[in-house]
C-alpha positions as YAML, in Angstrom:
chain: A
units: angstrom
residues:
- id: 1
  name: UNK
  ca: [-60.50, 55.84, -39.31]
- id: 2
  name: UNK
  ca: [-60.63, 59.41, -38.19]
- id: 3
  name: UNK
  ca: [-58.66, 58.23, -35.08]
- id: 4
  name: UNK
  ca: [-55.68, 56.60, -37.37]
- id: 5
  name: UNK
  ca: [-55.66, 59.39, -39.38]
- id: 6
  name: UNK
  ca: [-55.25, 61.39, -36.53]
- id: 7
  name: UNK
  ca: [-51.81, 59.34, -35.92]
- id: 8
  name: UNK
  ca: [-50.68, 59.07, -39.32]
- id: 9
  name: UNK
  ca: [-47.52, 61.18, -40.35]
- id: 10
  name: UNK
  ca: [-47.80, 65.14, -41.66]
- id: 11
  name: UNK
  ca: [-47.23, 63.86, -45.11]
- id: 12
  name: UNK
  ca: [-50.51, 61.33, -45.04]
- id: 13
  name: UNK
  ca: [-52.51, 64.21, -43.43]
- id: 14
  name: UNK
  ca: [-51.75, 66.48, -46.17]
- id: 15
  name: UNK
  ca: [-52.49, 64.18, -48.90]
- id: 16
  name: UNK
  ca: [-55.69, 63.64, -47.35]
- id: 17
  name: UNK
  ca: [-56.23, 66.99, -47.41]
- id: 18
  name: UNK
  ca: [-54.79, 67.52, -50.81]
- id: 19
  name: UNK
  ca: [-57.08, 64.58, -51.98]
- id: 20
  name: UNK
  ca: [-60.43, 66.21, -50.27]
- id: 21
  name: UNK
  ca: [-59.70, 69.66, -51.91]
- id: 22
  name: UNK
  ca: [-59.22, 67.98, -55.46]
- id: 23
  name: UNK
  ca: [-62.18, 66.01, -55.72]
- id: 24
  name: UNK
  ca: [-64.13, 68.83, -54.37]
- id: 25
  name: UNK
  ca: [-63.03, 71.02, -57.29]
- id: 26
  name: UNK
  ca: [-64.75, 70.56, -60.73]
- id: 27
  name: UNK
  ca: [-61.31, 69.15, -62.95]
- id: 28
  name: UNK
  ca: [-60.80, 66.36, -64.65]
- id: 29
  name: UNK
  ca: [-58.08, 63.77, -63.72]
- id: 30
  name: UNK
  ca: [-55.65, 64.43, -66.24]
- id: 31
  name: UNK
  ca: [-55.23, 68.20, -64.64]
- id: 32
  name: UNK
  ca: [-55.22, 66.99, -61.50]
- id: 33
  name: UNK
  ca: [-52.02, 64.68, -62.79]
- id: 34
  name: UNK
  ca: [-50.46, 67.85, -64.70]
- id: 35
  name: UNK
  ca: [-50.66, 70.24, -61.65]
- id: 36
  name: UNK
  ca: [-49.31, 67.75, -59.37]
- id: 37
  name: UNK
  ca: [-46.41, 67.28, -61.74]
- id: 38
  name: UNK
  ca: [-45.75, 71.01, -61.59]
- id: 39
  name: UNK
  ca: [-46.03, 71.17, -57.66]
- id: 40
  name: UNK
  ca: [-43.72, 68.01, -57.30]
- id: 41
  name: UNK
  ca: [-41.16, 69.69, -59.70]
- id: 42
  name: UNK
  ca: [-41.40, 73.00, -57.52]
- id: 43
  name: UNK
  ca: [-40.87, 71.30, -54.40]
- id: 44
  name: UNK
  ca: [-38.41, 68.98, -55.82]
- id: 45
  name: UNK
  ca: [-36.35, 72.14, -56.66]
- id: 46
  name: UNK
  ca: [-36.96, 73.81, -52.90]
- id: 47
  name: UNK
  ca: [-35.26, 70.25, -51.35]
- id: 48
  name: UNK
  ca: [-32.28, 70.87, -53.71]
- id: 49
  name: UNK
  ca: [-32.02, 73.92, -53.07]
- id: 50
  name: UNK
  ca: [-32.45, 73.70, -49.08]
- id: 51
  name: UNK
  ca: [-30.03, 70.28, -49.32]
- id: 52
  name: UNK
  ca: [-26.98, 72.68, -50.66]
...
């Protein structure tokens, strides 16, 4: 597995990561959702932003 993830796009990597470093940290699901909704809005907003 560590091989494929090796291969896999950025954007798999880092959501590997991201996944690792969440369940690592002592918050419940529902955070987890809420946060993530705030960092997709924020990066949501950069791609507009850099799109223009």
């Amino acid at each position: 597995m560590n091989n494929d993830l090796n291969q896999a796009p950025t954007y798999v990597k880092l959501a590997v990561d991201l996944i690792m470093v969440l369940e690592q940290s002592d918050v419940s699901p529902e955070e987890v959702l809420q946060a993530l909704e705030i960092v997709k809005s924020d990066y949501t907003n950069k791609l507009a932003v850099e799109q223009k």
